[in-house]
Amino acid sequence: MAKTWETVRGELKIDDKDEAIVQIEKDLIRTMIKIREEQGLTQAQLAKKCNVTQPVIARMEKAVHSPQIDSLLKILTPLGYTLKIEPLSGRKKNLC
């Protein structure tokens, strides 16, 4: 029988703060993929443009680990984007 998210969340002891952080990371990664695709770039083309290897892009897009800020900027800047800190809308604002 397949586990539900609630079951997995309980087993991993993920609280609301952790879940909010994971959601922010997922949103960021989805946005990066969307930008890459809108610009008609493959992962390999983006990697060349950003002076990284294609596996770096693939790992970031698959969310293998949480991306570091410098890695994000290394990808976003050549695409013409940056990071911006904004208030969370519709989410708990106290993540700390």
mmCIF file of N, CA and C in Angstrom:
data_model
loop_
_atom_site.group_PDB
_atom_site.id
_atom_site.type_symbol
_atom_site.label_atom_id
_atom_site.label_comp_id
_atom_site.label_asym_id
_atom_site.label_seq_id
_atom_site.Cartn_x
_atom_site.Cartn_y
_atom_site.Cartn_z
ATOM 1 N N MET A 1 0.839 -1.185 0.000
ATOM 2 C CA MET A 1 0.000 0.000 0.000
ATOM 3 C C MET A 1 0.888 1.254 0.000
ATOM 4 N N ALA A 2 0.561 2.204 -0.833
ATOM 5 C CA ALA A 2 1.339 3.437 -0.930
ATOM 6 C C ALA A 2 1.143 4.293 0.310
ATOM 7 N N LYS A 3 2.225 4.938 0.709
ATOM 8 C CA LYS A 3 2.163 5.835 1.863
ATOM 9 C C LYS A 3 1.633 7.186 1.419
ATOM 10 N N THR A 4 0.915 7.814 2.319
ATOM 11 C CA THR A 4 0.444 9.169 2.057
ATOM 12 C C THR A 4 1.526 10.150 2.489
ATOM 13 N N TRP A 5 1.420 11.392 2.014
ATOM 14 C CA TRP A 5 2.367 12.420 2.423
ATOM 15 C C TRP A 5 2.306 12.611 3.934
ATOM 16 N N GLU A 6 1.129 12.571 4.498
ATOM 17 C CA GLU A 6 0.995 12.760 5.950
ATOM 18 C C GLU A 6 1.758 11.678 6.712
ATOM 19 N N THR A 7 1.707 10.435 6.227
ATOM 20 C CA THR A 7 2.433 9.348 6.877
ATOM 21 C C THR A 7 3.937 9.579 6.784
ATOM 22 N N VAL A 8 4.409 9.903 5.583
ATOM 23 C CA VAL A 8 5.837 10.154 5.381
ATOM 24 C C VAL A 8 6.278 11.353 6.212
ATOM 25 N N ARG A 9 5.476 12.412 6.198
ATOM 26 C CA ARG A 9 5.800 13.631 6.961
ATOM 27 C C ARG A 9 5.945 13.304 8.445
ATOM 28 N N GLY A 10 5.061 12.479 8.948
ATOM 29 C CA GLY A 10 5.137 12.084 10.349
ATOM 30 C C GLY A 10 6.370 11.247 10.643
ATOM 31 N N GLU A 11 6.678 10.314 9.757
ATOM 32 C CA GLU A 11 7.848 9.459 9.949
ATOM 33 C C GLU A 11 9.140 10.270 9.926
ATOM 34 N N LEU A 12 9.199 11.259 9.048
ATOM 35 C CA LEU A 12 10.394 12.091 8.935
ATOM 36 C C LEU A 12 10.412 13.234 9.943
ATOM 37 N N LYS A 13 9.315 13.402 10.653
ATOM 38 C CA LYS A 13 9.179 14.478 11.639
ATOM 39 C C LYS A 13 9.378 15.857 11.001
ATOM 40 N N ILE A 14 8.737 16.044 9.853
ATOM 41 C CA ILE A 14 8.795 17.324 9.156
ATOM 42 C C ILE A 14 7.742 18.242 9.746
ATOM 43 N N ASP A 15 8.185 19.392 10.228
ATOM 44 C CA ASP A 15 7.232 20.336 10.793
ATOM 45 C C ASP A 15 6.857 21.385 9.741
ATOM 46 N N ASP A 16 5.982 22.300 10.109
ATOM 47 C CA ASP A 16 5.511 23.317 9.163
ATOM 48 C C ASP A 16 6.654 24.177 8.640
ATOM 49 N N LYS A 17 7.620 24.501 9.504
ATOM 50 C CA LYS A 17 8.763 25.320 9.095
ATOM 51 C C LYS A 17 9.568 24.595 8.015
ATOM 52 N N ASP A 18 9.883 23.324 8.251
ATOM 53 C CA ASP A 18 10.644 22.553 7.275
ATOM 54 C C ASP A 18 9.878 22.411 5.959
ATOM 55 N N GLU A 19 8.589 22.185 6.063
ATOM 56 C CA GLU A 19 7.778 22.031 4.853
ATOM 57 C C GLU A 19 7.741 23.333 4.054
ATOM 58 N N ALA A 20 7.688 24.478 4.734
ATOM 59 C CA ALA A 20 7.688 25.770 4.046
ATOM 60 C C ALA A 20 9.007 25.985 3.314
ATOM 61 N N ILE A 21 10.114 25.590 3.931
ATOM 62 C CA ILE A 21 11.425 25.736 3.304
ATOM 63 C C ILE A 21 11.516 24.853 2.065
ATOM 64 N N VAL A 22 11.055 23.620 2.175
ATOM 65 C CA VAL A 22 11.062 22.705 1.032
ATOM 66 C C VAL A 22 10.214 23.281 -0.103
ATOM 67 N N GLN A 23 9.072 23.858 0.233
ATOM 68 C CA GLN A 23 8.201 24.428 -0.794
ATOM 69 C C GLN A 23 8.873 25.602 -1.512
ATOM 70 N N ILE A 24 9.583 26.434 -0.755
ATOM 71 C CA ILE A 24 10.296 27.566 -1.369
ATOM 72 C C ILE A 24 11.353 27.046 -2.339
ATOM 73 N N GLU A 25 12.101 26.024 -1.921
ATOM 74 C CA GLU A 25 13.114 25.441 -2.803
ATOM 75 C C GLU A 25 12.472 24.857 -4.062
ATOM 76 N N LYS A 26 11.366 24.143 -3.901
ATOM 77 C CA LYS A 26 10.676 23.568 -5.066
ATOM 78 C C LYS A 26 10.223 24.664 -6.018
ATOM 79 N N ASP A 27 9.660 25.737 -5.472
ATOM 80 C CA ASP A 27 9.204 26.851 -6.309
ATOM 81 C C ASP A 27 10.367 27.480 -7.064
ATOM 82 N N LEU A 28 11.489 27.652 -6.388
ATOM 83 C CA LEU A 28 12.663 28.235 -7.015
ATOM 84 C C LEU A 28 13.164 27.365 -8.158
ATOM 85 N N ILE A 29 13.248 26.069 -7.911
ATOM 86 C CA ILE A 29 13.731 25.153 -8.939
ATOM 87 C C ILE A 29 12.780 25.105 -10.129
ATOM 88 N N ARG A 30 11.474 25.059 -9.859
ATOM 89 C CA ARG A 30 10.495 25.072 -10.961
ATOM 90 C C ARG A 30 10.642 26.336 -11.803
ATOM 91 N N THR A 31 10.864 27.471 -11.136
ATOM 92 C CA THR A 31 11.026 28.735 -11.848
ATOM 93 C C THR A 31 12.280 28.720 -12.712
ATOM 94 N N MET A 32 13.378 28.173 -12.170
ATOM 95 C CA MET A 32 14.611 28.092 -12.953
ATOM 96 C C MET A 32 14.428 27.230 -14.194
ATOM 97 N N ILE A 33 13.741 26.108 -14.034
ATOM 98 C CA ILE A 33 13.482 25.229 -15.184
ATOM 99 C C ILE A 33 12.628 25.956 -16.218
ATOM 100 N N LYS A 34 11.605 26.657 -15.742
ATOM 101 C CA LYS A 34 10.719 27.404 -16.641
ATOM 102 C C LYS A 34 11.505 28.457 -17.425
ATOM 103 N N ILE A 35 12.384 29.174 -16.748
ATOM 104 C CA ILE A 35 13.190 30.199 -17.419
ATOM 105 C C ILE A 35 14.084 29.560 -18.482
ATOM 106 N N ARG A 36 14.742 28.460 -18.108
ATOM 107 C CA ARG A 36 15.622 27.766 -19.064
ATOM 108 C C ARG A 36 14.834 27.351 -20.296
ATOM 109 N N GLU A 37 13.663 26.739 -20.064
ATOM 110 C CA GLU A 37 12.849 26.264 -21.180
ATOM 111 C C GLU A 37 12.310 27.423 -22.019
ATOM 112 N N GLU A 38 11.893 28.517 -21.371
ATOM 113 C CA GLU A 38 11.397 29.688 -22.107
ATOM 114 C C GLU A 38 12.484 30.282 -23.004
ATOM 115 N N GLN A 39 13.732 30.174 -22.562
ATOM 116 C CA GLN A 39 14.842 30.695 -23.357
ATOM 117 C C GLN A 39 15.327 29.666 -24.379
ATOM 118 N N GLY A 40 14.657 28.511 -24.439
ATOM 119 C CA GLY A 40 14.970 27.496 -25.440
ATOM 120 C C GLY A 40 16.311 26.809 -25.226
ATOM 121 N N LEU A 41 16.739 26.728 -23.979
ATOM 122 C CA LEU A 41 18.037 26.136 -23.681
ATOM 123 C C LEU A 41 17.896 24.717 -23.145
ATOM 124 N N THR A 42 18.786 23.855 -23.584
ATOM 125 C CA THR A 42 18.892 22.531 -22.973
ATOM 126 C C THR A 42 19.730 22.696 -21.705
ATOM 127 N N GLN A 43 19.766 21.641 -20.908
ATOM 128 C CA GLN A 43 20.620 21.687 -19.726
ATOM 129 C C GLN A 43 22.084 21.884 -20.137
ATOM 130 N N ALA A 44 22.504 21.218 -21.199
ATOM 131 C CA ALA A 44 23.892 21.331 -21.660
ATOM 132 C C ALA A 44 24.210 22.754 -22.126
ATOM 133 N N GLN A 45 23.269 23.372 -22.838
ATOM 134 C CA GLN A 45 23.489 24.748 -23.306
ATOM 135 C C GLN A 45 23.560 25.717 -22.130
ATOM 136 N N LEU A 46 22.678 25.524 -21.164
ATOM 137 C CA LEU A 46 22.697 26.379 -19.972
ATOM 138 C C LEU A 46 24.006 26.187 -19.214
ATOM 139 N N ALA A 47 24.443 24.950 -19.084
ATOM 140 C CA ALA A 47 25.689 24.664 -18.374
ATOM 141 C C ALA A 47 26.853 25.402 -19.031
ATOM 142 N N LYS A 48 26.909 25.359 -20.364
ATOM 143 C CA LYS A 48 27.985 26.037 -21.081
ATOM 144 C C LYS A 48 27.910 27.548 -20.854
ATOM 145 N N LYS A 49 26.710 28.084 -20.897
ATOM 146 C CA LYS A 49 26.494 29.521 -20.706
ATOM 147 C C LYS A 49 26.913 29.966 -19.303
ATOM 148 N N CYS A 50 26.756 29.071 -18.323
ATOM 149 C CA CYS A 50 27.035 29.394 -16.927
ATOM 150 C C CYS A 50 28.401 28.912 -16.458
ATOM 151 N N ASN A 51 29.138 28.267 -17.365
ATOM 152 C CA ASN A 51 30.464 27.735 -17.048
ATOM 153 C C ASN A 51 30.428 26.696 -15.923
ATOM 154 N N VAL A 52 29.455 25.805 -16.018
ATOM 155 C CA VAL A 52 29.362 24.653 -15.123
ATOM 156 C C VAL A 52 29.135 23.426 -15.999
ATOM 157 N N THR A 53 29.122 22.255 -15.384
ATOM 158 C CA THR A 53 28.863 21.049 -16.169
ATOM 159 C C THR A 53 27.364 20.758 -16.200
ATOM 160 N N GLN A 54 26.946 20.009 -17.214
ATOM 161 C CA GLN A 54 25.529 19.654 -17.339
ATOM 162 C C GLN A 54 25.030 18.877 -16.125
ATOM 163 N N PRO A 55 25.822 17.958 -15.550
ATOM 164 C CA PRO A 55 25.328 17.269 -14.355
ATOM 165 C C PRO A 55 25.018 18.210 -13.181
ATOM 166 N N VAL A 56 25.711 19.338 -13.103
ATOM 167 C CA VAL A 56 25.407 20.322 -12.056
ATOM 168 C C VAL A 56 23.988 20.847 -12.252
ATOM 169 N N ILE A 57 23.647 21.171 -13.495
ATOM 170 C CA ILE A 57 22.293 21.657 -13.801
ATOM 171 C C ILE A 57 21.274 20.555 -13.511
ATOM 172 N N ALA A 58 21.562 19.346 -13.934
ATOM 173 C CA ALA A 58 20.629 18.227 -13.732
ATOM 174 C C ALA A 58 20.383 17.982 -12.251
ATOM 175 N N ARG A 59 21.449 17.974 -11.449
ATOM 176 C CA ARG A 59 21.278 17.751 -9.999
ATOM 177 C C ARG A 59 20.459 18.862 -9.375
ATOM 178 N N MET A 60 20.700 20.098 -9.819
ATOM 179 C CA MET A 60 19.954 21.223 -9.271
ATOM 180 C C MET A 60 18.471 21.094 -9.643
ATOM 181 N N GLU A 61 18.196 20.757 -10.905
ATOM 182 C CA GLU A 61 16.808 20.649 -11.358
ATOM 183 C C GLU A 61 16.091 19.460 -10.729
ATOM 184 N N LYS A 62 16.810 18.415 -10.382
ATOM 185 C CA LYS A 62 16.198 17.252 -9.733
ATOM 186 C C LYS A 62 16.117 17.427 -8.219
ATOM 187 N N ALA A 63 16.634 18.543 -7.723
ATOM 188 C CA ALA A 63 16.629 18.839 -6.287
ATOM 189 C C ALA A 63 17.321 17.740 -5.492
ATOM 190 N N VAL A 64 18.476 17.299 -6.007
ATOM 191 C CA VAL A 64 19.251 16.269 -5.319
ATOM 192 C C VAL A 64 19.695 16.780 -3.958
ATOM 193 N N HIS A 65 20.015 18.054 -3.896
ATOM 194 C CA HIS A 65 20.382 18.700 -2.639
ATOM 195 C C HIS A 65 19.942 20.149 -2.703
ATOM 196 N N SER A 66 19.953 20.812 -1.579
ATOM 197 C CA SER A 66 19.579 22.223 -1.556
ATOM 198 C C SER A 66 20.668 23.042 -2.230
ATOM 199 N N PRO A 67 20.312 23.836 -3.228
ATOM 200 C CA PRO A 67 21.330 24.623 -3.926
ATOM 201 C C PRO A 67 21.877 25.744 -3.040
ATOM 202 N N GLN A 68 23.163 25.990 -3.173
ATOM 203 C CA GLN A 68 23.805 27.093 -2.469
ATOM 204 C C GLN A 68 23.486 28.396 -3.199
ATOM 205 N N ILE A 69 23.493 29.504 -2.475
ATOM 206 C CA ILE A 69 23.160 30.796 -3.077
ATOM 207 C C ILE A 69 24.124 31.131 -4.210
ATOM 208 N N ASP A 70 25.422 30.884 -4.022
ATOM 209 C CA ASP A 70 26.370 31.214 -5.093
ATOM 210 C C ASP A 70 26.119 30.375 -6.340
ATOM 211 N N SER A 71 25.682 29.128 -6.152
ATOM 212 C CA SER A 71 25.350 28.281 -7.308
ATOM 213 C C SER A 71 24.119 28.815 -8.028
ATOM 214 N N LEU A 72 23.125 29.223 -7.270
ATOM 215 C CA LEU A 72 21.920 29.798 -7.875
ATOM 216 C C LEU A 72 22.254 31.042 -8.684
ATOM 217 N N LEU A 73 23.056 31.911 -8.110
ATOM 218 C CA LEU A 73 23.423 33.143 -8.807
ATOM 219 C C LEU A 73 24.263 32.858 -10.043
ATOM 220 N N LYS A 74 25.090 31.839 -9.984
ATOM 221 C CA LYS A 74 25.917 31.460 -11.135
ATOM 222 C C LYS A 74 25.047 31.008 -12.306
ATOM 223 N N ILE A 75 23.886 30.433 -11.992
ATOM 224 C CA ILE A 75 22.951 29.994 -13.036
ATOM 225 C C ILE A 75 22.028 31.138 -13.449
ATOM 226 N N LEU A 76 21.488 31.849 -12.488
ATOM 227 C CA LEU A 76 20.486 32.879 -12.775
ATOM 228 C C LEU A 76 21.056 34.099 -13.496
ATOM 229 N N THR A 77 22.245 34.523 -13.118
ATOM 230 C CA THR A 77 22.804 35.752 -13.688
ATOM 231 C C THR A 77 22.945 35.681 -15.210
ATOM 232 N N PRO A 78 23.532 34.625 -15.782
ATOM 233 C CA PRO A 78 23.613 34.554 -17.251
ATOM 234 C C PRO A 78 22.238 34.462 -17.930
ATOM 235 N N LEU A 79 21.232 34.027 -17.174
ATOM 236 C CA LEU A 79 19.874 33.976 -17.728
ATOM 237 C C LEU A 79 19.182 35.333 -17.653
ATOM 238 N N GLY A 80 19.834 36.289 -16.962
ATOM 239 C CA GLY A 80 19.259 37.622 -16.838
ATOM 240 C C GLY A 80 18.379 37.786 -15.615
ATOM 241 N N TYR A 81 18.586 36.961 -14.596
ATOM 242 C CA TYR A 81 17.773 37.008 -13.385
ATOM 243 C C TYR A 81 18.658 37.085 -12.148
ATOM 244 N N THR A 82 18.044 37.412 -11.026
ATOM 245 C CA THR A 82 18.713 37.423 -9.740
ATOM 246 C C THR A 82 17.743 36.923 -8.681
ATOM 247 N N LEU A 83 18.217 36.817 -7.471
ATOM 248 C CA LEU A 83 17.342 36.454 -6.354
ATOM 249 C C LEU A 83 16.844 37.731 -5.691
ATOM 250 N N LYS A 84 15.661 37.660 -5.135
ATOM 251 C CA LYS A 84 15.078 38.809 -4.458
ATOM 252 C C LYS A 84 14.392 38.311 -3.198
ATOM 253 N N ILE A 85 14.596 39.005 -2.116
ATOM 254 C CA ILE A 85 13.945 38.636 -0.866
ATOM 255 C C ILE A 85 12.631 39.399 -0.776
ATOM 256 N N GLU A 86 11.553 38.643 -0.620
ATOM 257 C CA GLU A 86 10.222 39.226 -0.527
ATOM 258 C C GLU A 86 9.480 38.580 0.626
ATOM 259 N N PRO A 87 8.484 39.276 1.146
ATOM 260 C CA PRO A 87 7.659 38.642 2.185
ATOM 261 C C PRO A 87 6.919 37.444 1.606
ATOM 262 N N LEU A 88 6.740 36.441 2.431
ATOM 263 C CA LEU A 88 5.960 35.280 2.015
ATOM 264 C C LEU A 88 4.496 35.662 1.965
ATOM 265 N N SER A 89 3.826 35.288 0.895
ATOM 266 C CA SER A 89 2.398 35.567 0.820
ATOM 267 C C SER A 89 1.646 34.254 0.992
ATOM 268 N N GLY A 90 0.717 34.227 1.908
ATOM 269 C CA GLY A 90 -0.080 33.024 2.129
ATOM 270 C C GLY A 90 0.643 31.935 2.868
ATOM 271 N N ARG A 91 1.779 32.223 3.436
ATOM 272 C CA ARG A 91 2.528 31.238 4.212
ATOM 273 C C ARG A 91 2.871 31.831 5.560
ATOM 274 N N LYS A 92 3.208 30.971 6.487
ATOM 275 C CA LYS A 92 3.687 31.453 7.773
ATOM 276 C C LYS A 92 4.967 32.231 7.538
ATOM 277 N N LYS A 93 5.095 33.385 8.136
ATOM 278 C CA LYS A 93 6.247 34.237 7.892
ATOM 279 C C LYS A 93 7.385 33.964 8.858
ATOM 280 N N ASN A 94 7.135 33.313 9.957
ATOM 281 C CA ASN A 94 8.189 33.083 10.939
ATOM 282 C C ASN A 94 8.795 31.705 10.693
ATOM 283 N N LEU A 95 9.831 31.654 9.853
ATOM 284 C CA LEU A 95 10.477 30.385 9.544
ATOM 285 C C LEU A 95 11.600 30.070 10.511
ATOM 286 N N CYS A 96 12.045 31.028 11.272
ATOM 287 C CA CYS A 96 13.176 30.798 12.189
ATOM 288 C C CYS A 96 12.701 30.351 13.556
#
